Short mmCIF file of N, CA and C in Angstrom, two decimals:
data_model
loop_
_atom_site.label_atom_id
_atom_site.label_comp_id
_atom_site.label_asym_id
_atom_site.label_seq_id
_atom_site.Cartn_x
_atom_site.Cartn_y
_atom_site.Cartn_z
N MET R 102 -14.19 40.75 -0.14
CA MET R 102 -13.56 42.01 -0.42
C MET R 102 -13.07 42.66 0.87
N ALA R 103 -13.87 42.56 1.92
CA ALA R 103 -13.48 43.15 3.20
C ALA R 103 -12.25 42.46 3.76
N THR R 104 -12.16 41.16 3.55
CA THR R 104 -11.01 40.41 4.05
C THR R 104 -9.74 40.85 3.32
N GLY R 105 -9.83 41.01 2.02
CA GLY R 105 -8.68 41.47 1.25
C GLY R 105 -8.23 42.85 1.69
N TYR R 106 -9.19 43.74 1.90
CA TYR R 106 -8.86 45.09 2.35
C TYR R 106 -8.18 45.04 3.72
N ALA R 107 -8.72 44.22 4.61
CA ALA R 107 -8.14 44.10 5.96
C ALA R 107 -6.71 43.56 5.88
N SER R 108 -6.49 42.59 5.00
CA SER R 108 -5.15 42.02 4.84
C SER R 108 -4.17 43.07 4.32
N LEU R 109 -4.58 43.83 3.33
CA LEU R 109 -3.72 44.88 2.78
C LEU R 109 -3.41 45.95 3.82
N LYS R 110 -4.41 46.26 4.63
CA LYS R 110 -4.22 47.27 5.68
C LYS R 110 -3.17 46.79 6.69
N ILE R 111 -3.26 45.54 7.09
CA ILE R 111 -2.29 44.97 8.03
C ILE R 111 -0.90 44.96 7.41
N MET R 112 -0.81 44.56 6.14
CA MET R 112 0.50 44.53 5.48
C MET R 112 1.13 45.91 5.44
N ARG R 113 0.31 46.92 5.18
CA ARG R 113 0.83 48.29 5.13
C ARG R 113 1.19 48.79 6.53
N ASN R 114 0.28 48.62 7.48
CA ASN R 114 0.48 49.14 8.83
C ASN R 114 1.66 48.48 9.55
N GLU R 115 1.88 47.22 9.28
CA GLU R 115 2.97 46.48 9.94
C GLU R 115 4.24 46.41 9.08
N ASN R 116 4.20 47.10 7.94
CA ASN R 116 5.36 47.20 7.05
C ASN R 116 5.92 45.81 6.70
N LEU R 117 5.01 44.89 6.35
CA LEU R 117 5.40 43.50 6.14
C LEU R 117 6.23 43.30 4.86
N ALA R 118 6.02 44.13 3.85
CA ALA R 118 6.83 43.99 2.64
C ALA R 118 8.30 44.30 2.94
N GLN R 119 8.54 45.35 3.70
CA GLN R 119 9.91 45.70 4.08
C GLN R 119 10.51 44.63 4.98
N ASN R 120 9.70 44.10 5.90
CA ASN R 120 10.16 43.02 6.77
C ASN R 120 10.58 41.81 5.94
N ALA R 121 9.76 41.45 4.95
CA ALA R 121 10.08 40.31 4.10
C ALA R 121 11.39 40.54 3.36
N LYS R 122 11.59 41.73 2.87
CA LYS R 122 12.83 42.06 2.15
C LYS R 122 14.04 41.94 3.07
N GLU R 123 13.96 42.55 4.25
CA GLU R 123 15.09 42.54 5.18
C GLU R 123 15.38 41.15 5.71
N ARG R 124 14.35 40.44 6.14
CA ARG R 124 14.56 39.09 6.68
C ARG R 124 15.02 38.13 5.58
N GLY R 125 14.49 38.32 4.38
CA GLY R 125 14.92 37.49 3.25
C GLY R 125 16.39 37.68 2.94
N GLU R 126 16.86 38.93 2.98
CA GLU R 126 18.28 39.20 2.76
C GLU R 126 19.13 38.56 3.85
N TYR R 127 18.67 38.66 5.09
CA TYR R 127 19.40 38.04 6.20
C TYR R 127 19.50 36.52 5.99
N LEU R 128 18.37 35.88 5.70
CA LEU R 128 18.37 34.42 5.55
C LEU R 128 19.21 33.99 4.35
N THR R 129 19.09 34.69 3.24
CA THR R 129 19.88 34.35 2.06
C THR R 129 21.37 34.44 2.37
N ASN R 130 21.78 35.52 3.01
CA ASN R 130 23.19 35.68 3.37
C ASN R 130 23.65 34.61 4.36
N ALA R 131 22.81 34.31 5.35
CA ALA R 131 23.16 33.29 6.34
C ALA R 131 23.28 31.91 5.70
N LEU R 132 22.39 31.60 4.76
CA LEU R 132 22.46 30.31 4.07
C LEU R 132 23.70 30.24 3.18
N ARG R 133 24.05 31.34 2.55
CA ARG R 133 25.26 31.37 1.73
C ARG R 133 26.51 31.18 2.60
N GLU R 134 26.51 31.76 3.78
CA GLU R 134 27.62 31.54 4.71
C GLU R 134 27.68 30.08 5.14
N LEU R 135 26.51 29.49 5.37
CA LEU R 135 26.44 28.08 5.76
C LEU R 135 27.00 27.18 4.66
N SER R 136 26.83 27.60 3.41
CA SER R 136 27.33 26.79 2.29
C SER R 136 28.85 26.72 2.28
N LYS R 137 29.52 27.67 2.91
CA LYS R 137 30.98 27.62 3.00
C LYS R 137 31.42 26.49 3.93
N GLU R 138 30.61 26.23 4.94
CA GLU R 138 30.90 25.14 5.88
C GLU R 138 30.40 23.80 5.36
N TYR R 139 29.29 23.83 4.63
CA TYR R 139 28.67 22.62 4.09
C TYR R 139 28.51 22.79 2.59
N PRO R 140 29.51 22.38 1.80
CA PRO R 140 29.46 22.61 0.35
C PRO R 140 28.37 21.83 -0.38
N CYS R 141 27.66 20.95 0.31
CA CYS R 141 26.50 20.30 -0.31
C CYS R 141 25.37 21.30 -0.53
N ILE R 142 25.46 22.45 0.13
CA ILE R 142 24.52 23.54 -0.12
C ILE R 142 25.08 24.31 -1.31
N GLY R 143 24.40 24.19 -2.43
CA GLY R 143 24.86 24.86 -3.65
C GLY R 143 24.30 26.27 -3.73
N ASN R 144 23.73 26.59 -4.86
CA ASN R 144 23.18 27.91 -5.11
C ASN R 144 22.01 28.21 -4.17
N VAL R 145 22.03 29.39 -3.57
CA VAL R 145 20.92 29.88 -2.74
C VAL R 145 20.34 31.08 -3.47
N ARG R 146 19.05 31.03 -3.77
CA ARG R 146 18.45 32.11 -4.54
C ARG R 146 17.03 32.37 -4.06
N GLY R 147 16.48 33.49 -4.48
CA GLY R 147 15.10 33.78 -4.16
C GLY R 147 14.83 35.26 -4.09
N LYS R 148 13.64 35.57 -3.68
CA LYS R 148 13.19 36.95 -3.53
C LYS R 148 12.43 37.03 -2.22
N GLY R 149 12.83 37.94 -1.38
CA GLY R 149 12.14 38.07 -0.10
C GLY R 149 12.28 36.80 0.71
N LEU R 150 11.16 36.30 1.18
CA LEU R 150 11.16 35.12 2.05
C LEU R 150 10.83 33.83 1.31
N MET R 151 10.92 33.85 -0.02
CA MET R 151 10.72 32.65 -0.82
C MET R 151 12.06 32.32 -1.47
N MET R 152 12.69 31.24 -0.98
CA MET R 152 14.04 30.90 -1.42
C MET R 152 14.14 29.46 -1.89
N GLY R 153 15.10 29.22 -2.75
CA GLY R 153 15.44 27.87 -3.19
C GLY R 153 16.89 27.60 -2.85
N ILE R 154 17.16 26.41 -2.34
CA ILE R 154 18.51 26.01 -1.96
C ILE R 154 18.84 24.73 -2.74
N ASP R 155 19.79 24.83 -3.66
CA ASP R 155 20.21 23.65 -4.41
C ASP R 155 21.05 22.75 -3.50
N ILE R 156 20.72 21.47 -3.50
CA ILE R 156 21.51 20.49 -2.76
C ILE R 156 22.29 19.69 -3.79
N VAL R 157 23.61 19.68 -3.63
CA VAL R 157 24.49 19.09 -4.64
C VAL R 157 25.42 18.06 -4.01
N ASP R 158 26.01 17.25 -4.88
CA ASP R 158 27.02 16.29 -4.44
C ASP R 158 28.39 16.85 -4.79
N GLU R 159 28.97 17.55 -3.84
CA GLU R 159 30.25 18.22 -4.06
C GLU R 159 31.42 17.24 -4.13
N ARG R 160 31.16 15.97 -3.88
CA ARG R 160 32.22 14.96 -3.97
C ARG R 160 32.47 14.55 -5.42
N GLN R 161 31.52 14.86 -6.29
CA GLN R 161 31.62 14.52 -7.70
C GLN R 161 32.26 15.66 -8.48
N ALA R 162 32.66 15.38 -9.70
CA ALA R 162 33.25 16.41 -10.56
C ALA R 162 32.17 17.39 -11.03
N LYS R 163 32.58 18.63 -11.22
CA LYS R 163 31.67 19.64 -11.75
C LYS R 163 31.40 19.35 -13.22
N ASP R 164 30.22 19.78 -13.68
CA ASP R 164 29.88 19.59 -15.09
C ASP R 164 30.46 20.72 -15.94
N ALA R 165 30.09 20.75 -17.21
CA ALA R 165 30.64 21.74 -18.15
C ALA R 165 30.28 23.18 -17.77
N THR R 166 29.19 23.35 -17.01
CA THR R 166 28.78 24.70 -16.59
C THR R 166 29.45 25.11 -15.29
N GLY R 167 30.20 24.20 -14.68
CA GLY R 167 30.87 24.50 -13.42
C GLY R 167 30.04 24.18 -12.19
N ALA R 168 28.95 23.45 -12.38
CA ALA R 168 28.06 23.10 -11.26
C ALA R 168 28.27 21.65 -10.85
N TYR R 169 28.12 21.41 -9.56
CA TYR R 169 28.16 20.04 -9.07
C TYR R 169 26.85 19.34 -9.43
N PRO R 170 26.86 18.00 -9.51
CA PRO R 170 25.63 17.26 -9.80
C PRO R 170 24.59 17.43 -8.69
N GLN R 171 23.34 17.32 -9.07
CA GLN R 171 22.24 17.39 -8.11
C GLN R 171 22.31 16.20 -7.16
N ASP R 172 21.84 16.40 -5.93
CA ASP R 172 21.79 15.31 -4.96
C ASP R 172 20.39 15.24 -4.35
N GLY R 173 19.48 14.63 -5.11
CA GLY R 173 18.10 14.50 -4.65
C GLY R 173 17.96 13.66 -3.40
N GLU R 174 18.81 12.64 -3.27
CA GLU R 174 18.75 11.77 -2.09
C GLU R 174 19.07 12.57 -0.82
N LEU R 175 20.08 13.39 -0.89
CA LEU R 175 20.43 14.22 0.27
C LEU R 175 19.35 15.26 0.53
N ALA R 176 18.75 15.80 -0.52
CA ALA R 176 17.67 16.78 -0.35
C ALA R 176 16.49 16.16 0.39
N VAL R 177 16.15 14.91 0.06
CA VAL R 177 15.08 14.21 0.78
C VAL R 177 15.45 14.06 2.25
N ALA R 178 16.69 13.68 2.51
CA ALA R 178 17.14 13.50 3.89
C ALA R 178 17.13 14.82 4.65
N ILE R 179 17.51 15.91 3.99
CA ILE R 179 17.47 17.23 4.64
C ILE R 179 16.03 17.61 4.95
N GLN R 180 15.12 17.37 4.02
CA GLN R 180 13.71 17.69 4.25
C GLN R 180 13.18 16.90 5.45
N LYS R 181 13.51 15.62 5.53
CA LYS R 181 13.05 14.79 6.65
C LYS R 181 13.67 15.26 7.97
N ALA R 182 14.96 15.58 7.94
CA ALA R 182 15.62 16.07 9.14
C ALA R 182 15.03 17.41 9.58
N CYS R 183 14.71 18.26 8.62
CA CYS R 183 14.06 19.54 8.95
C CYS R 183 12.74 19.29 9.65
N PHE R 184 11.95 18.36 9.13
CA PHE R 184 10.67 18.03 9.76
C PHE R 184 10.89 17.56 11.20
N ASN R 185 11.89 16.71 11.40
CA ASN R 185 12.21 16.23 12.75
C ASN R 185 12.69 17.35 13.66
N ASN R 186 13.26 18.40 13.07
CA ASN R 186 13.72 19.57 13.82
C ASN R 186 12.69 20.70 13.80
N LYS R 187 11.45 20.35 13.52
CA LYS R 187 10.31 21.30 13.58
C LYS R 187 10.37 22.39 12.52
N LEU R 188 10.91 22.07 11.34
CA LEU R 188 10.86 22.97 10.19
C LEU R 188 10.10 22.27 9.07
N LEU R 189 9.24 23.00 8.41
CA LEU R 189 8.46 22.44 7.31
C LEU R 189 8.93 23.10 6.02
N LEU R 190 9.63 22.33 5.18
CA LEU R 190 10.16 22.83 3.92
C LEU R 190 9.67 21.96 2.78
N GLU R 191 9.61 22.55 1.59
CA GLU R 191 9.22 21.81 0.39
C GLU R 191 10.47 21.41 -0.38
N ARG R 192 10.28 20.48 -1.31
CA ARG R 192 11.34 20.13 -2.25
C ARG R 192 10.82 20.34 -3.66
N GLY R 193 11.72 20.64 -4.56
CA GLY R 193 11.34 20.82 -5.96
C GLY R 193 12.55 20.64 -6.85
N GLY R 194 12.44 21.18 -8.05
CA GLY R 194 13.51 21.04 -9.03
C GLY R 194 13.34 19.76 -9.82
N ARG R 195 13.93 19.74 -11.01
CA ARG R 195 13.81 18.57 -11.88
C ARG R 195 14.34 17.31 -11.23
N GLY R 196 15.42 17.44 -10.48
CA GLY R 196 16.01 16.27 -9.82
C GLY R 196 15.57 16.12 -8.38
N GLY R 197 14.60 16.94 -7.95
CA GLY R 197 14.15 16.89 -6.57
C GLY R 197 15.19 17.35 -5.58
N ASN R 198 16.15 18.14 -6.05
CA ASN R 198 17.28 18.53 -5.20
C ASN R 198 17.19 19.95 -4.67
N VAL R 199 16.09 20.63 -4.91
CA VAL R 199 15.95 22.01 -4.43
C VAL R 199 15.08 22.01 -3.18
N VAL R 200 15.63 22.52 -2.09
CA VAL R 200 14.87 22.69 -0.86
C VAL R 200 14.29 24.09 -0.91
N ARG R 201 12.98 24.19 -0.74
CA ARG R 201 12.29 25.47 -0.84
C ARG R 201 11.91 25.98 0.54
N VAL R 202 12.25 27.23 0.78
CA VAL R 202 11.95 27.89 2.05
C VAL R 202 10.87 28.93 1.77
N LEU R 203 9.77 28.85 2.50
CA LEU R 203 8.65 29.78 2.34
C LEU R 203 8.24 30.28 3.72
N CYS R 204 8.88 31.35 4.17
CA CYS R 204 8.62 31.88 5.51
C CYS R 204 7.42 32.82 5.50
N ALA R 205 6.80 32.95 6.66
CA ALA R 205 5.72 33.92 6.84
C ALA R 205 6.29 35.33 6.76
N VAL R 206 5.52 36.26 6.18
CA VAL R 206 6.02 37.63 6.00
C VAL R 206 6.21 38.37 7.31
N ASN R 207 5.64 37.86 8.39
CA ASN R 207 5.79 38.53 9.69
C ASN R 207 6.86 37.87 10.57
N ILE R 208 7.73 37.05 9.98
CA ILE R 208 8.81 36.42 10.74
C ILE R 208 9.71 37.51 11.34
N ASN R 209 10.20 37.26 12.55
CA ASN R 209 11.08 38.25 13.18
C ASN R 209 12.53 37.76 13.16
N GLN R 210 13.43 38.61 13.61
CA GLN R 210 14.86 38.29 13.55
C GLN R 210 15.21 37.06 14.39
N ALA R 211 14.65 36.97 15.58
CA ALA R 211 14.93 35.81 16.44
C ALA R 211 14.48 34.51 15.77
N GLU R 212 13.35 34.55 15.10
CA GLU R 212 12.86 33.36 14.40
C GLU R 212 13.77 33.01 13.22
N CYS R 213 14.29 34.02 12.54
CA CYS R 213 15.25 33.77 11.45
C CYS R 213 16.50 33.09 11.98
N GLU R 214 17.00 33.57 13.09
CA GLU R 214 18.19 32.97 13.68
C GLU R 214 17.93 31.53 14.11
N GLU R 215 16.75 31.28 14.66
CA GLU R 215 16.37 29.93 15.06
C GLU R 215 16.24 29.03 13.83
N PHE R 216 15.70 29.57 12.75
CA PHE R 216 15.60 28.80 11.50
C PHE R 216 16.98 28.35 11.04
N ILE R 217 17.93 29.27 11.01
CA ILE R 217 19.29 28.93 10.56
C ILE R 217 19.90 27.86 11.46
N LYS R 218 19.71 27.99 12.76
CA LYS R 218 20.23 27.00 13.71
C LYS R 218 19.64 25.62 13.43
N ARG R 219 18.33 25.56 13.24
CA ARG R 219 17.67 24.27 12.99
C ARG R 219 18.02 23.71 11.61
N PHE R 220 18.12 24.59 10.62
CA PHE R 220 18.47 24.13 9.28
C PHE R 220 19.88 23.55 9.28
N LYS R 221 20.80 24.21 9.94
CA LYS R 221 22.17 23.71 10.03
C LYS R 221 22.19 22.33 10.68
N GLN R 222 21.47 22.17 11.78
CA GLN R 222 21.41 20.87 12.44
C GLN R 222 20.81 19.82 11.52
N SER R 223 19.83 20.21 10.74
CA SER R 223 19.19 19.29 9.80
C SER R 223 20.17 18.84 8.72
N VAL R 224 20.99 19.75 8.23
CA VAL R 224 22.00 19.39 7.24
C VAL R 224 22.99 18.39 7.85
N VAL R 225 23.42 18.66 9.07
CA VAL R 225 24.35 17.75 9.77
C VAL R 225 23.71 16.37 9.91
N ASP R 226 22.46 16.33 10.36
CA ASP R 226 21.75 15.06 10.55
C ASP R 226 21.62 14.30 9.23
N ALA R 227 21.27 15.02 8.17
CA ALA R 227 21.07 14.40 6.86
C ALA R 227 22.39 13.86 6.30
N LEU R 228 23.44 14.63 6.45
CA LEU R 228 24.75 14.16 5.96
C LEU R 228 25.17 12.88 6.67
N LYS R 229 24.94 12.80 7.98
CA LYS R 229 25.26 11.58 8.72
C LYS R 229 24.44 10.41 8.21
N ALA R 230 23.15 10.66 7.96
CA ALA R 230 22.25 9.59 7.53
C ALA R 230 22.58 9.08 6.13
N VAL R 231 22.94 9.97 5.23
CA VAL R 231 23.15 9.59 3.83
C VAL R 231 24.60 9.24 3.52
N ARG R 232 25.50 10.01 4.08
CA ARG R 232 26.91 9.83 3.70
C ARG R 232 27.77 9.21 4.79
N GLY R 233 27.16 9.06 5.97
CA GLY R 233 27.89 8.41 7.06
C GLY R 233 28.81 9.25 7.83
#
């Protein structure tokens, strides 16, 4: 009980909920901007610092809903490249094509910017590995 109280006190005193909201908005927007350069990044969604990034095969035709097909193979390669670039991300989704981002609530702006830099490099590395 004391541990829970101490955790809540820290969250309140350090305004971690607001930090998560602000940093999450920054990361979501930055990832959406990145998707303009790398269309294999599909839908980016989430709340706060918990996000999902759909990895798609934009070289294929869109389906009836207007979405590109899932690309689980590329998602695996992105996850591996992220690990090599010192980022630890999960994968999920029915086709294994969703890269999940789960940042610490005390992440700062410089760390967010570094995350985007490393994630971008990971996408580049994965695209080279899978698509040549």
